[in-house]
mmCIF file of C-alpha atoms and ligand atoms in Angstrom:
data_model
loop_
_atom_site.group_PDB
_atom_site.id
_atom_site.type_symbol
_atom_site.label_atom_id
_atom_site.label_comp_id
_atom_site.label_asym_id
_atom_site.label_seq_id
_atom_site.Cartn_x
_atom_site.Cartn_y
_atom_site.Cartn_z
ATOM 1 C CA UNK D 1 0.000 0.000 0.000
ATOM 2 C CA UNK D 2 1.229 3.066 -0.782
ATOM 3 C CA UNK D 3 0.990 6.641 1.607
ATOM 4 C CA UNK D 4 -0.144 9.052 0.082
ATOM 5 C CA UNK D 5 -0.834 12.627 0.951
ATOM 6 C CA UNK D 6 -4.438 12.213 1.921
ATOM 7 C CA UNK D 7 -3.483 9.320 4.433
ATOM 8 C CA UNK D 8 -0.048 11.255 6.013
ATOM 9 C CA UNK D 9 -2.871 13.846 6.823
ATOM 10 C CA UNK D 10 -4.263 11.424 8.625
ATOM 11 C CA UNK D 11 -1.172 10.093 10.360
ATOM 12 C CA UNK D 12 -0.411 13.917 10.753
ATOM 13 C CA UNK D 13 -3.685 15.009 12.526
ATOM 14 C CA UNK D 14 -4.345 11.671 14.709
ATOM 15 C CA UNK D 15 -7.527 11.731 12.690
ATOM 16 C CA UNK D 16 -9.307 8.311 13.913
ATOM 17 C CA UNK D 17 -10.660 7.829 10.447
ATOM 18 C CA UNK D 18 -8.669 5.248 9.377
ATOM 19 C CA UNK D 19 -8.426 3.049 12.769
ATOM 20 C CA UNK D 20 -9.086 -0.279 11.897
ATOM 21 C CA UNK D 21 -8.435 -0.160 8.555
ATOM 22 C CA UNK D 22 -4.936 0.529 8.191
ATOM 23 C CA UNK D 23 -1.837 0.356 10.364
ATOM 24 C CA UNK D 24 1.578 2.073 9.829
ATOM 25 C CA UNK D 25 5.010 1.142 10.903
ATOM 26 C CA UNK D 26 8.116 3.178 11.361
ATOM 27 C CA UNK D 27 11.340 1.791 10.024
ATOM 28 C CA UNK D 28 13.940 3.353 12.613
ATOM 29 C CA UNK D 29 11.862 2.008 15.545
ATOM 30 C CA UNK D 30 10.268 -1.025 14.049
ATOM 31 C CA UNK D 31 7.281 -0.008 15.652
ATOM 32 C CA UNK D 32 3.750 -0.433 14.378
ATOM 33 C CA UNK D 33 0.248 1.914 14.882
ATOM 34 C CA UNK D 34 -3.071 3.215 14.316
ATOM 35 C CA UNK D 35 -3.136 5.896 12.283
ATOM 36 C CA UNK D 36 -4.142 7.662 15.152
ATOM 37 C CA UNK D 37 -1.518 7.549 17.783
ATOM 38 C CA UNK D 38 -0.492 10.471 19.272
ATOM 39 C CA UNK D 39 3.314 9.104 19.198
ATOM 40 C CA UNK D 40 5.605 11.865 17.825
ATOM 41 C CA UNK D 41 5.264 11.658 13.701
ATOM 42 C CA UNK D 42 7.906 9.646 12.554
ATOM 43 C CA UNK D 43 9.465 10.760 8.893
ATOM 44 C CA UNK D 44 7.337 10.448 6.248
ATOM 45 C CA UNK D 45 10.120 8.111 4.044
ATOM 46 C CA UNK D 46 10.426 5.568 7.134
ATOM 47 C CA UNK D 47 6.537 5.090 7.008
ATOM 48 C CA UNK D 48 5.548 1.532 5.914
ATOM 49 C CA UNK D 49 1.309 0.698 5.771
ATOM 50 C CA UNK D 50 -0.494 -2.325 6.682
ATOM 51 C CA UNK D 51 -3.185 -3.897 6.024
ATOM 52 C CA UNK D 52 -3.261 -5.742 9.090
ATOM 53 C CA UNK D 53 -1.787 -5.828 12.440
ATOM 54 C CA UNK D 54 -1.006 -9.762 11.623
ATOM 55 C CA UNK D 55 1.172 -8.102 8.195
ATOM 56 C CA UNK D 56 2.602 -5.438 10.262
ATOM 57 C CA UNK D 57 3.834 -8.375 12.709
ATOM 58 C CA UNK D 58 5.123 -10.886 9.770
ATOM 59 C CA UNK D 59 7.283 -7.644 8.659
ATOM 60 C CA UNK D 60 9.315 -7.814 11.794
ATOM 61 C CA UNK D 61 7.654 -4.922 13.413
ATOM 62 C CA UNK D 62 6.088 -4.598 17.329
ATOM 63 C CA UNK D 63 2.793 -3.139 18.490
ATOM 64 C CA UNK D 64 3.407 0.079 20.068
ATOM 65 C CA UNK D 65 2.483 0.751 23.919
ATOM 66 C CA UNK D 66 0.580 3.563 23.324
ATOM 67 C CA UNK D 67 -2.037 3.294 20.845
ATOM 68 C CA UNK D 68 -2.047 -0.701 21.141
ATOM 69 C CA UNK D 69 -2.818 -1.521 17.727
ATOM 70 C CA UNK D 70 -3.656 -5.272 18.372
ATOM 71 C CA UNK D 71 -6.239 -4.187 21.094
ATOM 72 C CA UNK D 72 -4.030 -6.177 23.511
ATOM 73 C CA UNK D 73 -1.971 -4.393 26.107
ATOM 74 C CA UNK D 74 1.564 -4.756 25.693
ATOM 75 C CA UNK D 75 3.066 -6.530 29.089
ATOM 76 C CA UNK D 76 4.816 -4.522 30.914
ATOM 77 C CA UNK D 77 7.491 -7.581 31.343
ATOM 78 C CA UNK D 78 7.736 -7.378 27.225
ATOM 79 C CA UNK D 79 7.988 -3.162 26.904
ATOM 80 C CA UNK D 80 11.004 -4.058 29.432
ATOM 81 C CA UNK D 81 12.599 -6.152 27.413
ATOM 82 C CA UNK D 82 12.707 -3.945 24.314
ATOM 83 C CA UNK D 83 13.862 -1.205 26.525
ATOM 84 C CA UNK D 84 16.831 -3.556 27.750
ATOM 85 C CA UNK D 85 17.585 -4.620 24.150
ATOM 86 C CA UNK D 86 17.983 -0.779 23.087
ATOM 87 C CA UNK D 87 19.916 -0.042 26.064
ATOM 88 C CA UNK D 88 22.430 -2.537 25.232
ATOM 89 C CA UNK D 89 22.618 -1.938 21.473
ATOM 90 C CA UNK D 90 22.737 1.777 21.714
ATOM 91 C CA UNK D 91 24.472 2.714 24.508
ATOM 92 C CA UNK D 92 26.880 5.020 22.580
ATOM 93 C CA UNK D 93 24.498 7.110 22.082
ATOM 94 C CA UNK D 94 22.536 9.998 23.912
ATOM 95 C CA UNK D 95 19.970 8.048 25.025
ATOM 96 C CA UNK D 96 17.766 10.732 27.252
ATOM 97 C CA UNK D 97 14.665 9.287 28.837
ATOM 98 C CA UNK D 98 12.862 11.647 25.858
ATOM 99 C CA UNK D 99 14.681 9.668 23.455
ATOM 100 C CA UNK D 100 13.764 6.471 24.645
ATOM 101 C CA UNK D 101 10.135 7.255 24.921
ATOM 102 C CA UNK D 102 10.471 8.510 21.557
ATOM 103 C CA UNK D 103 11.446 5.194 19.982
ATOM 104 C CA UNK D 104 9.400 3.054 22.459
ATOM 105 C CA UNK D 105 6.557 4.866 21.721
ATOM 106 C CA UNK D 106 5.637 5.932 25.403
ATOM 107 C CA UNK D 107 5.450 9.039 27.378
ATOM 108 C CA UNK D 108 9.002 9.022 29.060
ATOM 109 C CA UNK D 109 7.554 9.535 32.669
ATOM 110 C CA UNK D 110 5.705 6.293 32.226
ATOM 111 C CA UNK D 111 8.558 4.572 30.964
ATOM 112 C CA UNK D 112 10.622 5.294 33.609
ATOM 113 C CA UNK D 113 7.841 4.366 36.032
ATOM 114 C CA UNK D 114 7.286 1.378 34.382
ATOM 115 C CA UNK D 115 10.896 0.262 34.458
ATOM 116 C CA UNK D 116 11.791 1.113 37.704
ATOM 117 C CA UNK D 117 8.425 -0.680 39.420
ATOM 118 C CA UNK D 118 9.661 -4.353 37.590
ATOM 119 C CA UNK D 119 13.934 -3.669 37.640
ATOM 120 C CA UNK D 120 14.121 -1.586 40.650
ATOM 121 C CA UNK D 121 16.409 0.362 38.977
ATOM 122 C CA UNK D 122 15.608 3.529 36.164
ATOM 123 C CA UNK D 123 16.484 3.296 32.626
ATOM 124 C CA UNK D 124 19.665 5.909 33.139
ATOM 125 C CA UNK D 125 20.790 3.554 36.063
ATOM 126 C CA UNK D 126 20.830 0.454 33.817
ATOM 127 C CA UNK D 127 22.172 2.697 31.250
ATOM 128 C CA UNK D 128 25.060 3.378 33.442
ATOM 129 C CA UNK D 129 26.135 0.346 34.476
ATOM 130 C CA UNK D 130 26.467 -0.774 30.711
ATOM 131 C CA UNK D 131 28.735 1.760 29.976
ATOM 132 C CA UNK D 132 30.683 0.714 33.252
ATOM 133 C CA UNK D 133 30.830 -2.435 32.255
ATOM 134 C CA UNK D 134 31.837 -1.862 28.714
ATOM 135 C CA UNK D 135 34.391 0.632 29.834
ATOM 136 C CA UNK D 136 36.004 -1.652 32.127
ATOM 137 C CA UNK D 137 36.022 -4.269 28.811
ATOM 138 C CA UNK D 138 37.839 -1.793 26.727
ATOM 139 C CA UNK D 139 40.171 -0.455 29.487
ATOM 140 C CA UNK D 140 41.244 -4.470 30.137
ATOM 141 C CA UNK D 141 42.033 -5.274 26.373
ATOM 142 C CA UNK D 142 42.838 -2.162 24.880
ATOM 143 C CA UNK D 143 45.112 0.811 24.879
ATOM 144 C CA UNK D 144 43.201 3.329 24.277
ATOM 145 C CA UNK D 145 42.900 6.779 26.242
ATOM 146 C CA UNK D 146 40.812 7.236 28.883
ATOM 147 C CA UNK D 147 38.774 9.873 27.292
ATOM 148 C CA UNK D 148 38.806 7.643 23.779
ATOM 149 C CA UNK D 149 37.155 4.832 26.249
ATOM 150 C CA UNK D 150 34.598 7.336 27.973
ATOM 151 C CA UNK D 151 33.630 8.368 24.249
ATOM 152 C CA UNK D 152 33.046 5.127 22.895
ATOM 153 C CA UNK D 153 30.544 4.266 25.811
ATOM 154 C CA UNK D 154 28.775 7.226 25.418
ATOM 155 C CA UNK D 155 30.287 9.548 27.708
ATOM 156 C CA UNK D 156 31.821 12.172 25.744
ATOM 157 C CA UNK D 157 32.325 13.950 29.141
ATOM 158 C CA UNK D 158 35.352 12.199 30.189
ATOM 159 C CA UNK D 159 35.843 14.231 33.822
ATOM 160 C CA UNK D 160 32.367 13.138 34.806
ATOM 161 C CA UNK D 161 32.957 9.336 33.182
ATOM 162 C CA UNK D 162 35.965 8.867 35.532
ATOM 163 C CA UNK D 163 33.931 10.349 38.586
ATOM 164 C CA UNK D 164 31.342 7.925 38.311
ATOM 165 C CA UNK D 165 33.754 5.431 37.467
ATOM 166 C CA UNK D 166 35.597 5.758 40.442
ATOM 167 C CA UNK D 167 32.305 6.262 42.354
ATOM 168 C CA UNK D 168 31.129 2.693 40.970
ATOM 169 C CA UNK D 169 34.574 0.782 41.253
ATOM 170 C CA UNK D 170 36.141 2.080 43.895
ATOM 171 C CA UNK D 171 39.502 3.361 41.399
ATOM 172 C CA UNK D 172 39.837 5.426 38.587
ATOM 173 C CA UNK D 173 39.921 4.155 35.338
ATOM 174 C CA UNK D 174 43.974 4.433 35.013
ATOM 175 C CA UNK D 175 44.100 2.782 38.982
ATOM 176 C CA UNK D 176 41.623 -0.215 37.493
ATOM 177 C CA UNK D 177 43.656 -0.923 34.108
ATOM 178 C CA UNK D 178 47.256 -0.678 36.000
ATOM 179 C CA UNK D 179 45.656 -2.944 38.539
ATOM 180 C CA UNK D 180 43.833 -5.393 36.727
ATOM 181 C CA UNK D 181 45.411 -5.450 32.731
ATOM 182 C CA UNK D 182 47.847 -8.179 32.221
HETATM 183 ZN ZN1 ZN M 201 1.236 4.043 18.531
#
């Protein structure tokens, strides 16, 4: 099916219209929804239409938490995993609470709710601990600079990157590699 202007109105205005007839999915997020989700509009060229939720599925995409295309809630248990899996694949990037709501398709204050009632933790603090832990990987079997390191983990500031480091380890990131790398 192809969009065409008359339909990205629709998409545009969260005109209900076309609920239950067509569905669209977003490329970047691999998200799927009615044409009237309030979700922020996604870029016209990454828009993909379905005829069904069932087609949307088959293509690889999820229903999104907000406008629950399928008329099925989304478990919370399965919106955590798909937080957890773009934690861990994008962690090198700015990942703001915002950002994540953005490509989860939720309000961000929910997210975080969410998140935090079934990990005990918030997003940032999982967040965090990644980039720990993939810092501590790099400082072990590389020899790259500290502030290389804290850049490639997604902590371009590297004075705050060795605070917390240091607050989370116990050392500094020099202190841990001296101690640790063979
Ligand atoms: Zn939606």
């Amino acid at each position: 099916m192809k969009i065409t202007d008359e339909i990205w109105e629709v998409i545009k205005d969260n005109d209900k219209k076309l609920d239950n007839k067509l569905w669209y999915g977003v490329a970047t997020t691999k998200i799927f929804c009615r044409p009237s989700c309030v979700s922020r509009l996604p870029k016209r060229e990454n828009v993909s239409l379905f005829d069904s939720p069932n087609q949307a599925q088959n293509e690889g995409y999820r229903p999104c938490k907000r406008c629950r295309p399928m008329d099925r809630i989304v478990p919370n248990e399965v919106w955590i995993e798909e937080i957890d899996a773009i934690l861990n694949e994008h962690y090198d990037e700015a990942l703001s609470l915002e950002e994540l709501g953005y490509r989860l398709h939720g309000s961000s204050s929910y997210l975080r709710h969410v998140y935090k009632k079934i990990k005990g933790i918030t997003p940032q603090q999982q967040l965090m601990t990644i980039r720990l832990e993939k810092a501590k990987v790099n400082l072990l079997t590389s020899n790259d600079s500290i502030s290389e390191i804290a850049q490639r983990v997604g902590m371009a500031n590297t004075p705050y990157f060795i605070k917390v480091f240091r607050q989370h380890y116990g050392s500094s990131p020099n202190h841990y590699r001296k101690k640790y790398k063979k």
